């Protein structure tokens, strides 16, 4: 009798199992960047499929190339079954449609990696990516450790598994993941190194002594300690001492949901899913939350962060922004709780007076109006004391004086002649700098000019992106509009910059909730004394704009009272739109450039009626199952009380419906007695209820099978005893009472 048949172990199988175990141990490092364990089971299936096919191929004496090819097929098959079975042939075999679905899923993982803040939810795209990576790693480990018999080399491959989550996490990965990875690698060294010295089939005791003996335990412990120490070094590589903006191509914002420190005419600001970022308390009026400002315009790449200084300590009282001498405005105390936001930029409202609670090492640059950190740290809840400027249009029209700001905010480099000519034409009739800014703002928001908000830009015509947008495409999102307006302002000598941050979000009780949908870009123009003031050229139609009062007043001046007959019309305000022509309907004001603000819907009589009808229909639909159940119950009780033919069967159907309402589904193959026994056990009926159920089964069997069924005058009391026992021992929750499951066609146990 061969060793194979006497309980001996196949040593190559031991080595293969150790390799798969080492890969799974290394995959524990993903626990540091994935928020839940949904990825674990698919990863287990994928690794076992690759390792299992390797074992099968070697048992059948396939060549190494054949084993690798079979493992690649197994990997593809595993991914298909796990993530694209709906498009696969018979749910198993890959088809072109399944490959397209897998490709789409893996492509979606790129956006989750780029925008997610670790730990992120293990959604299917990330699960598929993790399984693909671990499947390839499992194949390489199996090939190196078992096929080539050099398990030590697999350490380089397993190290790559740790390097990916270590580079994404901003904290050290869980210590146990390094210890587990070290132990798995030590076991692989023991098994992979010995399987060539072992016989083809080896005694289990010798295999166990080699794998779990003193030497292997020492190696495993040492490997675990080294892995923990190495892990702390890998994860500790951060951004300590680097200044945001000094090396934007390296720092450039985080890979989290925080915004990148540049905006481009070709960029995209949309997200595949909505993520809650902040909860804000104390905000008295909708206002933009500024994260950063951009002062450099490059015609090829758009607006970029440049010139950020070391600034001042943000925890101390903050100076007025550079070039601002008028500190008048509405004081507010605002509390901000970051939820899904992590970035080196701390968003602030208005003009910050003080910021506290966010921790140490935060700086404030008065020139850029930015609060930032040079260290890699969490964004904690913080409190702002801010002033929201409230200049009037006339005060901004009369703003004069020197401009003590960096000349870079006036730099017109890279602006084409046709763009400069457009700005001149738009503002040539405007008497003040403020009116010129308003005229350019109105150019974008006036529907007559053909601009519209869209998350995708118009196709390129081969010209520069700015000219494409202004003269041909006229379609884009906030980055396009803010970038274009700031360029037009600079071309006529008005200092401007692009601000990046968030709109005010939506109201949730006493809090404002700001999500990724509220990410926004707008324009800030400089006025001597008053400093940087907000303008927004984006024609949003979803009510997210929060225009300052001076801009809203300038864009939509109040209509003067109708003059008396024969009285001349008053002259229009500078920069105001022309009055309506004769014959225009007085109850239809011109709203071509009026942005969609948050407004309460206009009350209409028919809307209340429609609401009432809809509410009545909804209530009727919701109550239908309960009504059906009560009508059916009443009809059955009447039939039982009157002793009609088939009363026992009627009572039995009522009992089954009572159990169905509690989530029980009878099996068609059970007899009445089997069903009764299961019901008594499952719902723990008391003695009275169990005895009553037995009496009912006896009456049902007599009615079904006796040659001459006799009427049973006690059925009503029997049924009442059963239902009373159910109410005491198996009460239904509110959902089951309001929406009884038995309102569907009843389950019949007898034809």
XYZ file of C-alpha atoms in Angstrom:
751
model
C 0.000 0.000 0.000
C 1.442 3.403 -0.984
C 2.049 6.256 1.378
C -0.631 8.169 -0.459
C -3.238 5.828 0.945
C -2.001 5.607 4.551
C -2.838 9.115 5.743
C 0.379 10.781 4.603
C 0.415 14.393 3.428
C 1.332 15.607 -0.048
C 4.214 17.986 0.742
C 3.636 20.175 -2.311
C 0.066 20.643 -1.129
C 1.396 21.773 2.269
C 3.650 24.345 0.595
C 0.836 25.602 -1.620
C -1.485 25.942 1.370
C 1.219 27.841 3.267
C 1.627 30.213 0.302
C -2.115 30.933 0.184
C -2.144 31.425 3.946
C 0.755 33.904 3.712
C -1.083 35.937 1.055
C -4.245 36.060 3.156
C -2.224 37.116 6.203
C -0.612 39.909 4.182
C -4.042 41.029 2.959
C -4.925 41.890 6.566
C -3.087 45.165 5.953
C -6.103 46.352 3.934
C -8.009 46.588 7.214
C -6.205 49.895 7.713
C -7.774 51.526 4.646
C -11.076 49.658 4.169
C -13.845 50.496 6.614
C -15.626 47.120 6.592
C -14.873 43.447 5.959
C -17.011 42.903 2.853
C -13.831 42.423 0.814
C -12.612 39.508 2.949
C -14.822 36.703 1.621
C -14.269 37.531 -2.092
C -10.527 37.775 -1.413
C -10.570 34.376 0.309
C -12.396 32.793 -2.622
C -10.011 34.345 -5.160
C -6.814 33.268 -3.371
C -8.098 29.739 -2.763
C -9.175 29.408 -6.417
C -5.715 30.370 -7.681
C -3.914 28.130 -5.171
C -6.305 25.215 -5.743
C -5.814 25.238 -9.516
C -2.042 25.302 -8.937
C -2.301 22.178 -6.775
C -4.497 20.445 -9.358
C -2.135 21.270 -12.213
C 0.900 19.887 -10.390
C -0.944 16.693 -9.437
C -1.753 16.197 -13.119
C 1.917 16.873 -13.980
C 1.201 19.931 -16.105
C 4.184 22.015 -17.171
C 4.827 25.198 -15.199
C 3.569 27.388 -18.042
C 0.374 25.348 -18.173
C -0.163 25.719 -14.423
C 0.293 29.507 -14.615
C -2.100 29.755 -17.569
C -4.695 27.696 -15.714
C -4.320 29.916 -12.631
C -4.901 33.038 -14.729
C -8.074 31.456 -16.099
C -9.127 30.580 -12.543
C -8.531 34.187 -11.475
C -10.674 35.485 -14.316
C -13.361 32.930 -13.525
C -13.371 33.907 -9.841
C -13.702 37.613 -10.678
C -16.511 36.836 -13.115
C -18.499 34.765 -10.632
C -17.986 37.259 -7.805
C -18.538 40.528 -9.657
C -19.980 39.958 -13.157
C -22.164 36.865 -12.904
C -25.185 38.737 -14.303
C -23.379 39.116 -17.646
C -21.676 35.694 -17.641
C -22.882 32.628 -19.511
C -24.954 30.583 -17.056
C -23.607 32.957 -14.402
C -20.225 31.207 -14.545
C -18.371 31.510 -17.844
C -16.818 34.850 -18.861
C -18.343 36.521 -21.894
C -17.465 39.792 -23.663
C -20.230 41.454 -21.684
C -18.786 40.147 -18.415
C -15.339 41.450 -19.352
C -16.824 44.866 -20.091
C -18.587 44.843 -16.729
C -15.365 43.895 -14.934
C -13.502 46.628 -16.766
C -16.119 49.190 -15.790
C -16.018 48.053 -12.180
C -12.235 48.253 -11.989
C -12.344 51.666 -13.660
C -14.731 52.874 -10.978
C -12.198 51.926 -8.308
C -9.914 54.693 -9.555
C -12.419 57.391 -8.558
C -12.971 55.793 -5.139
C -9.219 55.724 -4.516
C -8.784 59.302 -5.719
C -11.637 60.821 -3.716
C -12.005 58.527 -0.709
C -10.596 59.331 2.719
C -9.241 56.151 4.377
C -10.834 54.167 5.806
C -13.282 53.964 2.891
C -16.242 51.645 2.414
C -15.348 48.371 0.711
C -17.684 48.937 -2.222
C -17.737 46.433 -5.141
C -15.212 48.387 -7.285
C -12.651 48.274 -4.473
C -13.485 44.647 -3.734
C -12.817 43.747 -7.361
C -9.528 45.645 -7.371
C -8.356 44.008 -4.136
C -9.301 40.545 -5.422
C -7.486 41.126 -8.706
C -4.351 42.267 -6.898
C -4.386 39.449 -4.360
C -5.060 36.899 -7.104
C -1.953 38.001 -8.990
C 0.070 37.987 -5.763
C -1.197 34.488 -4.917
C -0.142 33.278 -8.373
C 3.360 34.734 -8.009
C 3.809 33.365 -4.476
C 2.659 29.920 -5.573
C 4.981 29.983 -8.576
C 8.020 31.174 -6.601
C 7.553 29.167 -3.413
C 6.212 25.893 -4.828
C 7.154 25.899 -8.500
C 10.679 27.275 -8.113
C 11.207 26.235 -4.488
C 12.566 29.635 -3.361
C 10.071 30.886 -0.750
C 12.402 33.586 0.608
C 11.973 35.565 -2.597
C 8.228 35.809 -1.995
C 8.968 38.331 0.742
C 9.396 41.011 -1.915
C 6.009 40.196 -3.403
C 4.259 40.134 -0.020
C 5.908 43.418 0.904
C 4.123 45.029 -2.048
C 0.802 44.026 -0.491
C 1.694 46.022 2.630
C 3.142 48.955 0.697
C -0.186 49.849 -0.980
C -2.340 50.422 2.128
C 0.656 51.849 4.034
C 1.056 54.544 1.391
C -2.663 55.440 1.520
C -3.247 55.476 5.268
C -2.246 58.573 7.203
C -1.825 56.544 10.375
C 0.050 53.387 11.175
C -1.712 50.277 9.960
C -3.031 47.962 12.700
C -0.070 46.360 14.477
C -1.692 42.956 14.311
C -1.730 43.099 10.501
C 2.084 43.297 10.475
C 2.384 40.553 13.083
C 0.004 38.343 11.106
C 1.898 39.024 7.888
C 5.200 38.146 9.536
C 3.783 34.898 10.912
C 2.385 33.918 7.525
C 5.730 34.583 5.845
C 7.563 32.505 8.483
C 5.177 29.586 7.911
C 5.756 29.852 4.172
C 9.525 29.775 4.698
C 9.216 26.600 6.762
C 6.862 24.814 4.377
C 8.312 26.030 1.099
C 11.884 25.353 2.115
C 11.276 21.856 3.396
C 8.883 20.469 0.841
C 11.765 19.727 -1.538
C 13.671 17.867 1.220
C 10.601 15.978 2.299
C 9.477 12.895 0.445
C 6.575 13.183 -1.998
C 4.300 12.063 0.839
C 5.354 12.714 4.413
C 4.063 11.711 7.810
C 1.807 14.393 9.361
C 3.808 14.396 12.629
C 7.015 15.326 10.870
C 5.298 18.027 8.834
C 3.741 19.502 11.991
C 7.086 19.436 13.823
C 8.762 21.283 10.986
C 6.028 23.888 10.598
C 5.278 24.546 14.260
C 8.471 23.533 16.036
C 10.796 25.735 18.111
C 12.825 26.924 15.159
C 9.782 27.972 13.145
C 8.259 29.668 16.192
C 11.454 31.670 16.710
C 11.539 32.683 13.065
C 7.846 33.637 13.144
C 8.278 35.738 16.275
C 11.311 37.516 14.866
C 9.541 38.125 11.558
C 6.526 39.548 13.408
C 8.662 41.994 15.405
C 10.533 43.086 12.289
C 7.253 43.478 10.402
C 5.747 45.689 13.124
C 8.855 47.887 13.236
C 9.048 48.111 9.458
C 5.363 48.919 9.272
C 5.724 51.852 11.629
C 8.476 53.208 9.392
C 6.466 52.767 6.192
C 3.343 54.417 7.581
C 5.293 57.147 9.319
C 6.460 58.592 6.034
C 4.271 61.706 5.901
C 4.374 65.360 4.916
C 5.936 66.775 8.080
C 7.611 70.125 7.392
C 6.352 70.557 3.839
C 4.529 73.785 3.076
C 1.307 73.515 1.053
C 1.827 75.257 -2.237
C 5.606 75.183 -2.084
C 5.672 71.912 -4.002
C 2.135 71.578 -5.371
C 3.034 68.775 -7.744
C 3.937 66.657 -4.730
C 1.677 67.910 -1.972
C -1.145 69.165 -4.144
C -3.899 68.413 -1.647
C -4.521 64.923 -0.412
C -5.888 61.881 -2.177
C -8.920 62.267 0.041
C -12.089 64.151 -0.656
C -10.350 67.473 0.046
C -10.033 69.708 -2.991
C -6.923 69.887 -5.130
C -5.097 73.253 -4.935
C -5.701 74.118 -8.549
C -8.618 74.383 -10.892
C -8.503 73.926 -14.629
C -10.857 74.769 -17.460
C -10.705 71.083 -18.381
C -11.067 69.798 -14.805
C -13.962 67.996 -13.240
C -15.457 68.793 -9.857
C -18.175 66.153 -9.786
C -18.191 62.938 -7.729
C -19.776 59.538 -8.368
C -21.366 59.480 -4.934
C -22.398 62.097 -2.401
C -20.231 62.192 0.724
C -21.039 64.310 3.780
C -18.107 66.608 4.570
C -19.119 69.121 7.257
C -21.835 69.928 9.758
C -22.037 73.630 10.592
C -23.732 75.347 13.544
C -24.304 79.057 14.083
C -24.354 80.179 10.447
C -26.887 83.014 10.390
C -27.069 83.438 6.614
C -25.943 81.318 3.690
C -22.313 82.049 2.879
C -19.485 80.392 0.956
C -16.936 78.298 2.875
C -13.509 79.153 1.448
C -10.764 76.518 1.516
C -8.128 78.225 -0.652
C -7.543 80.966 -3.196
C -5.560 80.747 -6.433
C -3.667 83.717 -7.815
C -1.638 82.406 -10.788
C -3.245 81.906 -14.196
C -1.578 79.645 -16.746
C -3.405 79.406 -20.111
C -2.363 75.749 -20.429
C -3.185 74.447 -16.951
C -5.633 76.978 -15.509
C -5.426 78.617 -12.091
C -2.810 77.452 -9.605
C -1.836 78.028 -6.000
C 1.313 80.136 -5.803
C 3.109 82.350 -3.338
C 1.662 80.960 -0.104
C 3.741 82.274 2.800
C 4.394 80.899 6.295
C 1.774 83.358 7.566
C 0.951 83.674 11.265
C -0.136 81.261 13.996
C -3.808 80.475 13.357
C -4.645 79.935 17.047
C -3.795 83.576 17.851
C -5.978 86.622 17.025
C -5.817 87.011 13.258
C -4.959 90.224 11.409
C -7.160 91.700 8.693
C -6.480 90.287 5.235
C -3.727 92.007 3.308
C -4.974 95.208 1.645
C -8.058 95.425 3.896
C -8.532 98.429 6.194
C -12.297 98.311 6.732
C -13.242 95.562 9.149
C -16.960 96.294 9.225
C -19.403 93.467 8.810
C -21.738 90.991 10.488
C -19.926 89.119 13.326
C -20.705 85.416 13.609
C -19.533 82.510 15.729
C -19.599 79.332 13.662
C -18.868 75.750 14.762
C -17.669 73.350 12.048
C -17.510 69.573 12.485
C -15.591 67.779 9.692
C -17.160 64.431 8.811
C -15.589 63.077 5.614
C -13.090 65.886 5.007
C -9.318 65.570 5.470
C -7.029 68.112 3.880
C -4.225 70.554 4.786
C -6.641 73.450 4.088
C -9.053 74.502 6.850
C -12.165 76.079 5.247
C -13.371 79.368 6.770
C -16.309 81.721 6.273
C -15.942 85.433 5.522
C -13.048 87.291 7.175
C -11.667 85.117 10.016
C -11.021 86.900 13.319
C -9.965 83.787 15.232
C -10.018 80.029 14.712
C -9.737 77.491 17.549
C -10.124 73.816 18.346
C -8.403 72.403 15.250
C -5.185 71.470 17.059
C -1.605 72.681 16.753
C 0.534 73.729 13.791
C -2.147 75.527 11.782
C -1.131 78.765 10.009
C -3.039 81.686 8.486
C -1.833 83.576 5.407
C -3.459 87.058 5.433
C -2.545 87.640 1.789
C -4.310 84.517 0.485
C -6.997 84.302 3.199
C -6.091 80.637 3.745
C -5.783 78.580 6.928
C -3.460 75.622 6.381
C -1.145 73.152 8.075
C 2.332 71.949 7.233
C 1.886 68.629 9.017
C -0.067 65.491 8.254
C -2.905 65.445 10.801
C -6.620 64.955 11.296
C -9.052 67.805 10.626
C -10.734 68.183 14.014
C -13.921 70.112 14.896
C -13.147 73.827 15.084
C -14.815 77.137 15.948
C -14.576 80.330 13.899
C -15.111 83.916 14.948
C -15.679 85.624 11.599
C -16.903 88.857 10.115
C -19.087 88.643 7.015
C -18.477 91.921 5.085
C -21.612 93.895 4.196
C -20.603 96.796 1.927
C -23.323 98.431 -0.134
C -23.051 98.759 -3.917
C -22.467 102.503 -3.550
C -19.642 101.957 -1.057
C -17.891 99.610 -3.466
C -18.492 102.029 -6.353
C -16.730 104.749 -4.398
C -13.808 102.579 -3.265
C -10.607 104.392 -4.269
C -7.003 104.434 -3.223
C -3.754 102.470 -3.393
C -3.755 98.691 -3.797
C -1.318 97.265 -1.207
C -1.541 93.738 -2.618
C 0.831 91.547 -4.571
C 1.078 92.668 -8.241
C 0.608 89.005 -9.226
C -3.151 89.486 -8.730
C -3.070 91.879 -11.708
C -0.867 89.737 -13.954
C -2.541 89.502 -17.418
C 0.024 87.059 -18.860
C -1.364 84.468 -21.217
C -4.644 86.273 -21.912
C -5.425 86.246 -25.639
C -6.349 89.480 -27.493
C -9.875 88.255 -28.269
C -10.550 87.597 -24.583
C -9.246 91.055 -23.639
C -11.413 92.628 -26.347
C -14.481 90.823 -24.994
C -13.828 92.208 -21.507
C -13.430 95.737 -22.938
C -16.700 95.496 -24.837
C -18.591 94.235 -21.794
C -17.384 97.055 -19.539
C -16.792 100.089 -21.803
C -20.053 101.789 -20.731
C -19.629 101.096 -17.009
C -18.576 104.109 -14.889
C -16.885 102.350 -11.920
C -14.776 99.301 -11.220
C -17.643 97.759 -9.271
C -20.062 98.193 -12.181
C -17.529 96.583 -14.509
C -17.279 93.534 -12.240
C -21.083 93.301 -12.052
C -21.356 93.594 -15.854
C -18.963 90.686 -16.370
C -20.783 88.661 -13.700
C -24.106 89.338 -15.482
C -22.578 88.305 -18.826
C -22.424 84.699 -17.573
C -25.713 84.543 -15.637
C -27.913 86.186 -18.288
C -29.609 83.307 -20.157
C -29.699 85.443 -23.309
C -25.933 84.943 -23.664
C -26.272 81.158 -24.009
C -24.213 79.949 -21.055
C -25.461 76.946 -19.138
C -24.269 74.911 -16.200
C -23.129 71.396 -17.101
C -20.845 68.846 -15.454
C -19.258 68.099 -18.833
C -17.570 70.697 -20.982
C -18.198 71.180 -24.687
C -15.838 69.354 -27.103
C -12.578 71.144 -27.834
C -12.164 72.907 -31.165
C -8.375 72.938 -31.039
C -8.205 76.491 -29.637
C -7.182 77.320 -26.065
C -9.626 76.180 -23.394
C -10.593 79.696 -22.299
C -11.553 80.816 -25.813
C -13.372 77.523 -26.374
C -15.541 78.168 -23.346
C -16.206 81.888 -23.873
C -16.906 81.962 -27.609
C -17.916 78.480 -28.683
C -18.751 75.922 -25.988
C -20.468 78.121 -23.360
C -21.093 74.990 -21.353
C -19.368 73.962 -18.161
C -19.380 73.984 -14.397
C -18.198 76.340 -11.665
C -14.478 76.034 -12.409
C -14.987 77.160 -15.981
C -17.092 80.165 -14.988
C -14.890 81.308 -12.100
C -11.703 80.888 -14.129
C -13.110 82.789 -17.092
C -14.494 85.706 -15.068
C -11.244 86.170 -13.151
C -9.290 86.273 -16.427
C -11.670 88.854 -17.909
C -11.277 91.036 -14.812
C -7.497 90.933 -14.974
C -7.535 91.867 -18.642
C -9.152 95.237 -17.719
C -6.889 95.865 -14.726
C -9.084 94.682 -11.843
C -7.273 92.444 -9.280
C -8.888 89.030 -9.124
C -8.367 85.495 -7.896
C -10.280 82.208 -7.914
C -11.602 80.862 -4.615
C -12.173 77.150 -4.015
C -14.440 75.777 -1.312
C -18.083 74.946 -0.725
C -21.531 76.462 -0.910
C -23.633 76.548 2.260
C -25.204 73.092 1.818
C -28.679 72.262 3.129
C -30.466 72.705 6.429
C -30.801 69.717 8.768
C -32.451 70.844 11.982
C -30.142 73.384 13.598
C -27.197 72.434 11.370
C -26.063 73.083 7.816
C -24.859 69.904 6.091
C -22.176 70.376 3.430
C -21.444 67.480 1.055
C -19.273 66.808 -1.975
C -22.131 68.130 -4.114
C -21.474 71.555 -2.570
C -17.863 71.799 -3.804
C -17.667 75.083 -5.661
C -15.420 77.720 -7.242
C -16.135 81.449 -7.400
C -14.348 84.777 -7.956
C -12.957 87.303 -5.508
C -12.278 90.846 -6.788
C -10.282 93.442 -4.857
C -11.619 96.860 -3.806
C -9.361 99.317 -1.923
C -10.189 99.398 1.779
C -12.841 96.697 1.561
C -10.442 93.983 0.383
C -11.513 90.851 -1.475
C -15.236 90.592 -2.242
C -17.200 87.580 -3.516
C -18.741 87.321 -7.002
C -20.248 84.191 -8.527
C -20.727 83.922 -12.312
C -21.889 80.284 -12.307
C -25.548 80.061 -13.443
C -26.557 77.384 -10.932
C -30.161 76.230 -11.145
C -30.260 74.161 -7.951
C -30.546 76.928 -5.359
C -26.978 76.537 -4.052
C -25.794 80.097 -4.711
C -25.286 82.381 -1.716
C -24.723 85.801 -3.281
C -23.606 88.670 -1.019
C -26.261 91.320 -0.527
C -24.334 93.938 -2.530
C -24.112 91.643 -5.570
C -27.736 90.511 -5.354
C -28.829 94.157 -5.130
C -26.652 95.177 -8.084
C -27.825 92.299 -10.273
C -31.482 92.691 -9.324
C -32.113 96.314 -8.334
C -35.522 96.988 -6.762
C -38.109 98.185 -9.227
C -39.212 101.812 -8.613
C -42.847 102.548 -7.919
C -44.962 103.283 -10.992
C -44.869 107.076 -11.734
C -48.037 109.144 -11.784
C -49.509 109.954 -15.184
C -47.370 112.574 -16.904
C -44.490 112.186 -14.399
C -41.097 111.417 -16.052
C -39.348 108.120 -15.290
C -36.377 108.371 -12.877
C -32.924 107.761 -14.409
C -31.679 104.151 -14.066
C -28.965 103.221 -11.589
C -25.457 102.944 -13.064
C -24.996 99.474 -14.494
C -28.639 98.546 -13.969
C -30.488 96.752 -16.796
C -32.769 98.804 -19.027
C -36.383 99.210 -17.850
C -38.992 97.007 -19.487
C -40.340 98.177 -22.793
C -43.883 99.471 -23.217
C -46.411 96.709 -23.470
C -44.540 94.340 -21.161
C -46.675 92.523 -18.655
C -46.272 94.193 -15.241
C -46.686 90.923 -13.353
C -43.904 89.215 -15.337
C -40.624 90.946 -14.392
C -37.563 90.368 -16.492
C -35.679 87.463 -14.877
C -33.160 86.605 -17.540
C -30.155 86.982 -15.262
C -31.806 86.118 -11.973
C -30.013 83.144 -10.380
C -31.965 80.395 -8.772
C -31.835 81.236 -5.064
C -33.235 79.170 -2.225
C -36.832 80.339 -2.129
C -39.964 78.918 -0.638
C -42.329 77.577 -3.323
C -45.210 79.841 -4.276
C -48.419 78.675 -2.635
C -51.187 77.685 -5.031
C -54.649 76.448 -4.198
C -54.460 73.510 -6.564
C -51.159 72.369 -5.069
C -52.805 71.880 -1.655
C -55.630 69.951 -3.251
C -53.193 67.783 -5.179
C -51.208 67.183 -2.038
C -54.361 66.146 -0.188
C -55.367 63.740 -2.976
C -51.882 62.234 -3.102
C -51.779 61.882 0.670
C -55.204 60.182 0.636
C -54.087 57.787 -2.102
C -50.893 57.010 -0.212
C -52.780 56.310 3.013
C -55.299 54.158 1.145
C -52.537 52.161 -0.494
C -50.721 51.692 2.792
C -53.882 50.568 4.564
C -54.936 48.130 1.805
C -53.130 45.029 3.187
C -54.561 45.583 6.674
C -58.058 46.121 5.258
C -57.857 42.939 3.175
C -56.677 40.974 6.204
C -59.459 42.257 8.477
C -62.178 41.641 5.871
C -60.933 38.114 5.302
C -60.741 37.450 9.046
C -64.308 38.698 9.579
C -65.685 36.531 6.783
C -63.955 33.448 8.183
C -65.133 34.052 11.742
C -68.707 34.463 10.520
C -68.480 31.224 8.506
C -67.079 29.352 11.519
C -69.666 30.748 13.925
C -72.540 29.820 11.568
C -71.137 26.279 11.165
C -71.016 26.434 7.401
C -69.645 23.587 5.322
C -65.839 23.409 5.540
C -65.711 25.411 8.787
C -62.721 23.418 10.096
C -60.738 24.123 6.905
C -61.690 27.781 7.179
C -60.414 27.891 10.763
C -57.217 26.117 9.676
C -56.611 28.706 6.945
C -57.104 31.479 9.512
C -54.528 29.848 11.818
C -52.019 29.499 8.969
C -52.509 33.177 8.104
C -51.841 34.108 11.730
C -48.522 32.296 11.480
C -47.768 33.766 8.053
C -48.266 37.237 9.545
C -45.448 36.331 11.948
C -43.079 35.409 9.131
C -43.763 31.659 8.955
C -44.145 30.006 5.545
C -45.674 26.487 5.632
C -44.125 23.829 3.427
C -46.447 22.181 0.936
C -45.022 18.734 1.741
C -45.931 18.877 5.463
C -49.091 17.272 6.765
C -51.416 19.231 9.037
C -50.002 17.472 12.111
C -46.407 18.145 11.061
C -47.261 21.795 10.531
C -48.953 21.966 13.920
C -45.939 20.426 15.679
C -43.575 22.889 14.023
C -45.818 25.838 14.864
C -45.990 24.890 18.530
C -42.193 24.543 18.697
C -41.246 27.595 16.639
C -43.610 29.987 18.405
C -43.411 28.418 21.876
C -47.160 28.179 22.379
C -48.376 27.544 25.914
C -50.210 24.367 26.879
C -53.662 25.814 26.224
C -52.666 27.014 22.754
C -50.946 23.734 21.867
C -53.939 21.682 22.963
C -56.308 23.922 21.002
C -54.133 23.550 17.882
C -54.214 19.762 18.227
C -58.038 19.829 18.545
C -58.236 21.948 15.383
C -55.988 19.515 13.458
C -58.215 16.644 14.534
C -61.287 18.513 13.298
C -59.552 19.328 10.004
C -58.534 15.704 9.409
C -62.058 14.540 10.237
C -63.491 17.025 7.771
C -61.019 16.092 5.054
C -60.998 12.320 5.395
C -64.106 11.118 7.323
C -66.859 9.602 5.143
C -69.539 11.711 6.837
C -67.961 14.827 8.470
C -69.766 16.037 11.583
C -70.123 19.670 12.562
C -67.962 20.852 15.465
C -69.664 23.543 17.547
C -66.475 24.324 19.500
C -64.390 25.607 16.539
C -64.920 29.266 17.478
C -63.599 28.727 20.995
C -60.743 26.565 19.702
C -59.675 29.268 17.245
C -59.923 31.944 19.939
C -57.666 29.886 22.245
C -55.047 29.553 19.496
C -55.019 33.254 18.605
C -54.912 34.281 22.272
C -51.906 32.022 22.850
C -50.196 33.514 19.807
C -50.783 37.059 21.023
C -49.273 36.197 24.401
C -46.314 34.104 23.278
C -45.545 35.467 19.791
C -46.732 39.096 19.630
C -46.313 40.858 16.288
C -44.337 44.045 15.802
C -45.979 47.214 14.460
C -44.847 46.578 10.893
C -46.364 43.082 10.851
C -49.650 44.390 12.253
C -49.948 47.242 9.745
C -48.742 45.257 6.729
C -49.784 41.618 7.292
C -47.994 39.152 5.058
C -51.088 37.023 4.673
C -52.808 39.785 2.689
C -51.314 37.992 -0.295
C -53.173 34.899 -1.577
C -53.354 32.430 1.353
C -51.171 29.329 1.423
C -53.329 26.258 1.093
C -52.393 22.918 2.545
C -55.242 21.038 0.920
C -56.773 21.311 -2.525
